Amino acid sequence: MEQLEIVEGLIQEKPQVSPVSPADYVTKTEGSKYYGDALNDTNINELVGDEIPHVVILVGFPKYGKSTFVASLYHKVLTTGCVGDYIFVDSDTLAGFERRAQVRDIELKINDRIDRTPVYADYFLSMLFVHSVTKKRVKLVLSDRSGENYLRYAKSETDMNQDMVLKNAAHIIFFLDASKIASDKIFDLQDDLSDLILRMNKYGAFDGEKFVDIVYNKADILKTEETKELFRSNAESIENIISKKKQINKKFKISSLNAENEDLNNFFKYLLSGNIDEPYIDEALLQQINWVKNKYSKTK
């Protein structure tokens, strides 16, 4: 199937998204309420197939741009049908992507950022790609939890200890707000991030072979030399907070609202580059999450 046919088919079959209230999530007994919606720990097993998923945890506080990034990735595959040499084939969570894309569109229209992912919303989103030459298949699974969850994690071990995927996934990406780093709001960010990193380290989220990246979002605000210099100075202190507990693999500066941003598109390609292999995870931990156990049992 040609890339254009894939895109046209997706646009024609664009899912109808119903409004969701907190009650919809509180009252459901298991899984996501709507077909094609984002998934959670109870039904993530549905994503396990012939492909070993590459699971990426997006970590960031409210309005730092995690969901905007996810929506821009969705926009790209709908409009072009590919990311670099990888052709978009399918998604089990199109409605979940569509919800995020809808808010992204509103943000573009009003030129302001609004709250996107509620605390009660499900968070696992998946995309299946195939390489145009090698035919290698890659299932990308993104964990897009609400930023409020990570504020709670920074203050509560109990809340964090319920997030088994954070401990088991091999790729963690910290989304940071460049506009806050280049301002006097850096101090609140430093405090919250320090608390979060300490609890993540104690929880074991950095144990073993793990890739930890940093994404500085909203980098388009770094226009003047004064702002750029302030950002460079403050970013170094932020990176030190993380690197004291885990080595930083790569750093990116992007503008997640701008689908034409070259750095953003290079970051998309990086996620599918195939340079990151997920390490083996201890069997005792695998017992706690079925989808992780199933994933690795296929490689033994």
Short mmCIF file of C-alpha atoms in Angstrom, two decimals:
data_model
loop_
_atom_site.label_atom_id
_atom_site.label_comp_id
_atom_site.label_asym_id
_atom_site.label_seq_id
_atom_site.Cartn_x
_atom_site.Cartn_y
_atom_site.Cartn_z
CA MET A 1 0.00 0.00 0.00
CA GLU A 2 1.37 3.41 -0.95
CA GLN A 3 1.94 6.02 1.76
CA LEU A 4 -0.71 8.31 0.23
CA GLU A 5 -3.30 5.53 0.37
CA ILE A 6 -2.50 4.92 4.03
CA VAL A 7 -2.97 8.59 4.88
CA GLU A 8 -6.20 8.89 2.88
CA GLY A 9 -7.61 5.81 4.58
CA LEU A 10 -6.81 7.17 8.02
CA ILE A 11 -8.39 10.54 7.27
CA GLN A 12 -11.55 8.93 5.89
CA GLU A 13 -11.88 6.69 8.94
CA LYS A 14 -11.02 9.37 11.49
CA PRO A 15 -12.58 8.27 14.79
CA GLN A 16 -15.50 10.14 16.27
CA VAL A 17 -14.45 11.30 19.72
CA SER A 18 -17.04 11.62 22.45
CA PRO A 19 -16.64 14.04 25.37
CA VAL A 20 -15.24 12.39 28.48
CA SER A 21 -15.92 13.31 32.09
CA PRO A 22 -14.17 12.12 35.26
CA ALA A 23 -17.18 9.91 35.97
CA ASP A 24 -16.54 7.94 32.77
CA TYR A 25 -13.16 6.86 34.12
CA VAL A 26 -14.12 6.43 37.75
CA THR A 27 -17.09 4.18 37.05
CA LYS A 28 -15.54 1.91 34.44
CA THR A 29 -14.47 -1.47 35.80
CA GLU A 30 -11.57 -2.22 33.49
CA GLY A 31 -9.86 -0.96 30.39
CA SER A 32 -10.66 2.13 28.38
CA LYS A 33 -14.29 3.13 27.96
CA TYR A 34 -14.16 3.89 24.25
CA TYR A 35 -12.88 1.81 21.34
CA GLY A 36 -9.47 3.02 20.25
CA ASP A 37 -8.95 5.16 23.35
CA ALA A 38 -5.69 5.28 25.28
CA LEU A 39 -4.97 2.25 27.46
CA ASN A 40 -3.92 1.76 31.08
CA ASP A 41 -2.23 -0.89 33.23
CA THR A 42 -5.30 -3.15 33.15
CA ASN A 43 -5.44 -3.55 29.37
CA ILE A 44 -1.97 -2.66 28.09
CA ASN A 45 -1.53 -6.38 27.41
CA GLU A 46 -3.65 -5.82 24.30
CA LEU A 47 -0.67 -4.11 22.64
CA VAL A 48 1.55 -7.19 22.83
CA GLY A 49 1.77 -8.91 19.47
CA ASP A 50 4.51 -10.18 17.20
CA GLU A 51 6.48 -6.97 17.70
CA ILE A 52 8.34 -6.19 20.91
CA PRO A 53 7.08 -2.71 21.86
CA HIS A 54 9.53 0.10 22.42
CA VAL A 55 8.06 1.69 25.54
CA VAL A 56 8.85 5.37 26.16
CA ILE A 57 7.86 7.10 29.40
CA LEU A 58 7.21 10.83 28.97
CA VAL A 59 7.88 12.51 32.32
CA GLY A 60 6.95 16.14 32.89
CA PHE A 61 4.90 18.51 35.00
CA PRO A 62 1.62 20.19 33.91
CA LYS A 63 1.70 22.23 30.67
CA TYR A 64 5.27 21.22 29.85
CA GLY A 65 4.22 19.88 26.44
CA LYS A 66 4.13 16.07 26.64
CA SER A 67 0.68 15.74 25.11
CA THR A 68 1.35 18.50 22.59
CA PHE A 69 4.33 16.47 21.41
CA VAL A 70 2.19 13.34 21.15
CA ALA A 71 -0.47 15.24 19.19
CA SER A 72 2.14 16.64 16.80
CA LEU A 73 3.46 13.13 16.14
CA TYR A 74 -0.12 12.05 15.37
CA HIS A 75 -0.54 15.06 13.06
CA LYS A 76 2.64 14.16 11.20
CA VAL A 77 1.69 10.54 10.50
CA LEU A 78 -1.81 11.57 9.40
CA THR A 79 -0.54 14.19 6.97
CA THR A 80 2.58 12.44 5.64
CA GLY A 81 2.05 8.77 6.45
CA CYS A 82 5.58 8.32 7.72
CA VAL A 83 8.37 9.35 10.07
CA GLY A 84 11.63 9.37 8.16
CA ASP A 85 12.00 5.96 6.50
CA TYR A 86 9.30 4.41 8.68
CA ILE A 87 5.80 4.13 7.23
CA PHE A 88 2.90 4.42 9.64
CA VAL A 89 0.79 1.26 9.49
CA ASP A 90 -1.70 1.21 12.35
CA SER A 91 -2.62 2.29 15.87
CA ASP A 92 -4.71 0.62 18.55
CA THR A 93 -5.31 3.98 20.21
CA LEU A 94 -6.40 6.39 17.47
CA ALA A 95 -9.14 7.92 19.61
CA GLY A 96 -6.62 8.60 22.37
CA PHE A 97 -4.40 10.42 19.88
CA GLU A 98 -7.38 12.29 18.48
CA ARG A 99 -8.34 13.68 21.88
CA ARG A 100 -4.87 15.15 22.28
CA ALA A 101 -4.85 16.46 18.71
CA GLN A 102 -8.15 18.23 19.26
CA VAL A 103 -6.73 20.25 22.15
CA ARG A 104 -3.55 20.95 20.16
CA ASP A 105 -5.70 22.45 17.39
CA ILE A 106 -7.44 24.70 19.92
CA GLU A 107 -4.08 25.83 21.28
CA LEU A 108 -2.97 26.81 17.79
CA LYS A 109 -6.17 28.79 17.21
CA ILE A 110 -6.09 30.74 20.48
CA ASN A 111 -2.28 30.96 20.61
CA ASP A 112 -2.22 29.78 24.20
CA ARG A 113 -1.64 26.53 26.06
CA ILE A 114 -4.41 24.79 27.93
CA ASP A 115 -4.67 21.76 30.17
CA ARG A 116 -4.77 18.61 28.10
CA THR A 117 -4.52 15.25 29.87
CA PRO A 118 -6.65 14.96 33.04
CA VAL A 119 -5.35 12.97 35.99
CA TYR A 120 -8.10 10.40 35.48
CA ALA A 121 -7.41 9.87 31.75
CA ASP A 122 -5.74 6.74 30.38
CA TYR A 123 -2.23 7.22 29.09
CA PHE A 124 -0.74 4.43 26.94
CA LEU A 125 -0.72 5.24 23.21
CA SER A 126 0.69 3.07 20.44
CA MET A 127 1.75 3.33 16.80
CA LEU A 128 2.98 0.58 14.50
CA PHE A 129 5.55 1.44 11.82
CA VAL A 130 7.35 -0.56 9.14
CA HIS A 131 10.67 0.45 7.57
CA SER A 132 10.25 1.19 3.86
CA VAL A 133 13.39 -0.75 2.89
CA THR A 134 14.20 -3.35 5.55
CA LYS A 135 10.52 -3.98 6.42
CA LYS A 136 11.47 -3.93 10.10
CA ARG A 137 8.36 -3.40 12.22
CA VAL A 138 8.47 -1.10 15.24
CA LYS A 139 5.66 -0.70 17.75
CA LEU A 140 6.13 2.57 19.60
CA VAL A 141 4.29 2.78 22.94
CA LEU A 142 4.18 6.18 24.65
CA SER A 143 3.18 6.69 28.27
CA ASP A 144 1.55 10.14 28.41
CA ARG A 145 0.41 10.49 32.00
CA SER A 146 -0.99 13.78 33.24
CA GLY A 147 1.60 16.22 34.57
CA GLU A 148 -0.33 16.32 37.85
CA ASN A 149 0.61 12.68 38.36
CA TYR A 150 4.29 13.57 38.37
CA LEU A 151 3.70 16.39 40.84
CA ARG A 152 2.08 13.79 43.10
CA TYR A 153 5.00 11.41 42.53
CA ALA A 154 7.37 14.15 43.68
CA LYS A 155 5.54 14.33 47.01
CA SER A 156 4.31 10.77 47.56
CA GLU A 157 6.11 7.43 47.45
CA THR A 158 2.76 5.67 47.65
CA ASP A 159 1.54 7.17 44.38
CA MET A 160 4.79 6.46 42.56
CA ASN A 161 5.00 2.88 43.81
CA GLN A 162 1.80 2.07 41.91
CA ASP A 163 3.46 2.95 38.59
CA MET A 164 5.21 -0.30 37.71
CA VAL A 165 5.90 0.76 34.12
CA LEU A 166 8.06 3.64 35.33
CA LYS A 167 10.31 1.11 37.04
CA ASN A 168 10.41 -1.41 34.19
CA ALA A 169 10.58 0.64 30.99
CA ALA A 170 14.04 1.15 29.52
CA HIS A 171 13.53 4.60 28.01
CA ILE A 172 12.57 7.68 30.05
CA ILE A 173 12.28 11.15 28.53
CA PHE A 174 12.07 14.21 30.76
CA PHE A 175 10.04 17.02 29.20
CA LEU A 176 11.17 20.39 30.53
CA ASP A 177 9.73 23.84 29.85
CA ALA A 178 12.41 26.09 28.33
CA SER A 179 10.33 29.19 29.07
CA LYS A 180 10.46 28.44 32.81
CA ILE A 181 14.15 27.59 32.74
CA ALA A 182 14.92 30.95 31.14
CA SER A 183 13.02 32.85 33.86
CA ASP A 184 12.71 33.26 37.62
CA LYS A 185 10.29 30.30 37.60
CA ILE A 186 13.35 28.06 37.48
CA PHE A 187 13.38 27.79 41.28
CA ASP A 188 9.98 26.06 41.54
CA LEU A 189 11.00 23.73 38.73
CA GLN A 190 14.27 22.87 40.48
CA ASP A 191 12.47 22.05 43.73
CA ASP A 192 9.82 19.86 42.09
CA LEU A 193 12.31 18.10 39.84
CA SER A 194 14.73 17.45 42.71
CA ASP A 195 11.95 15.83 44.73
CA LEU A 196 10.83 13.76 41.75
CA ILE A 197 14.34 12.55 40.88
CA LEU A 198 15.06 11.57 44.48
CA ARG A 199 11.87 9.50 44.69
CA MET A 200 12.41 7.94 41.27
CA ASN A 201 15.92 6.93 42.28
CA LYS A 202 14.72 5.45 45.57
CA TYR A 203 11.95 3.60 43.71
CA GLY A 204 14.47 2.01 41.34
CA ALA A 205 13.35 3.83 38.20
CA PHE A 206 16.99 4.42 37.21
CA ASP A 207 18.29 0.94 38.03
CA GLY A 208 19.95 -1.15 35.33
CA GLU A 209 20.41 -0.30 31.67
CA LYS A 210 18.15 2.63 30.93
CA PHE A 211 18.18 5.46 28.45
CA VAL A 212 17.36 8.84 29.97
CA ASP A 213 16.88 11.77 27.60
CA ILE A 214 15.96 15.41 28.15
CA VAL A 215 13.65 17.39 25.89
CA TYR A 216 13.60 21.16 26.30
CA ASN A 217 10.20 22.09 24.90
CA LYS A 218 9.03 25.59 23.88
CA ALA A 219 12.57 26.35 22.71
CA ASP A 220 11.13 28.84 20.23
CA ILE A 221 11.07 31.42 23.06
CA LEU A 222 14.88 31.46 23.12
CA LYS A 223 15.28 34.37 20.72
CA THR A 224 17.50 36.99 22.36
CA GLU A 225 21.10 36.45 23.39
CA GLU A 226 20.18 37.36 26.95
CA THR A 227 17.44 34.72 27.06
CA LYS A 228 19.70 32.11 25.47
CA GLU A 229 22.48 32.76 27.97
CA LEU A 230 20.08 32.57 30.93
CA PHE A 231 18.71 29.31 29.56
CA ARG A 232 22.19 27.80 29.13
CA SER A 233 23.16 28.69 32.67
CA ASN A 234 19.97 27.42 34.28
CA ALA A 235 19.74 24.30 32.10
CA GLU A 236 23.12 23.18 33.42
CA SER A 237 21.81 23.19 36.99
CA ILE A 238 18.72 21.25 35.90
CA GLU A 239 20.82 18.64 34.11
CA ASN A 240 23.00 18.23 37.20
CA ILE A 241 19.92 17.25 39.22
CA ILE A 242 19.25 14.37 36.84
CA SER A 243 22.82 13.33 36.01
CA LYS A 244 23.71 12.86 39.69
CA LYS A 245 21.36 9.86 39.67
CA LYS A 246 21.48 8.70 36.04
CA GLN A 247 23.65 9.55 33.06
CA ILE A 248 21.86 11.65 30.45
CA ASN A 249 21.87 9.99 27.04
CA LYS A 250 20.71 12.76 24.68
CA LYS A 251 19.34 16.31 24.89
CA PHE A 252 16.93 17.96 22.47
CA LYS A 253 15.48 21.45 22.07
CA ILE A 254 12.11 21.43 20.30
CA SER A 255 8.90 23.36 19.75
CA SER A 256 6.19 20.72 20.04
CA LEU A 257 3.36 22.96 18.76
CA ASN A 258 5.15 23.59 15.47
CA ALA A 259 4.83 20.54 13.23
CA GLU A 260 7.35 22.07 10.82
CA ASN A 261 10.02 22.45 13.51
CA GLU A 262 13.12 20.65 12.21
CA ASP A 263 14.34 19.69 15.67
CA LEU A 264 10.93 18.23 16.51
CA ASN A 265 10.95 16.09 13.38
CA ASN A 266 14.49 14.92 14.10
CA PHE A 267 13.29 13.88 17.54
CA PHE A 268 10.46 11.87 15.96
CA LYS A 269 13.04 10.04 13.83
CA TYR A 270 15.21 9.39 16.87
CA LEU A 271 12.38 7.52 18.60
CA LEU A 272 12.23 5.12 15.65
CA SER A 273 15.94 4.98 14.93
CA GLY A 274 16.39 1.45 16.22
CA ASN A 275 19.49 2.46 18.18
CA ILE A 276 17.84 1.71 21.51
CA ASP A 277 17.39 -1.91 22.58
CA GLU A 278 15.43 -2.59 25.73
CA PRO A 279 17.44 -4.64 28.26
CA TYR A 280 16.37 -7.81 30.00
CA ILE A 281 14.37 -7.19 33.18
CA ASP A 282 14.49 -9.39 36.27
CA GLU A 283 11.89 -12.19 36.24
CA ALA A 284 10.51 -11.19 39.65
CA LEU A 285 9.59 -7.78 38.25
CA LEU A 286 8.14 -9.28 35.09
CA GLN A 287 5.64 -11.23 37.18
CA GLN A 288 4.05 -7.97 38.28
CA ILE A 289 3.04 -6.75 34.82
CA ASN A 290 1.68 -9.24 32.29
CA TRP A 291 2.44 -7.23 29.18
CA VAL A 292 6.10 -6.83 30.13
CA LYS A 293 6.40 -10.54 30.87
CA ASN A 294 4.73 -11.46 27.58
CA LYS A 295 6.96 -9.06 25.71
CA TYR A 296 10.19 -10.56 26.96
CA SER A 297 9.05 -14.18 26.88
CA LYS A 298 9.03 -13.91 23.08
CA THR A 299 12.77 -13.17 23.09
CA LYS A 300 13.85 -16.14 25.22
#
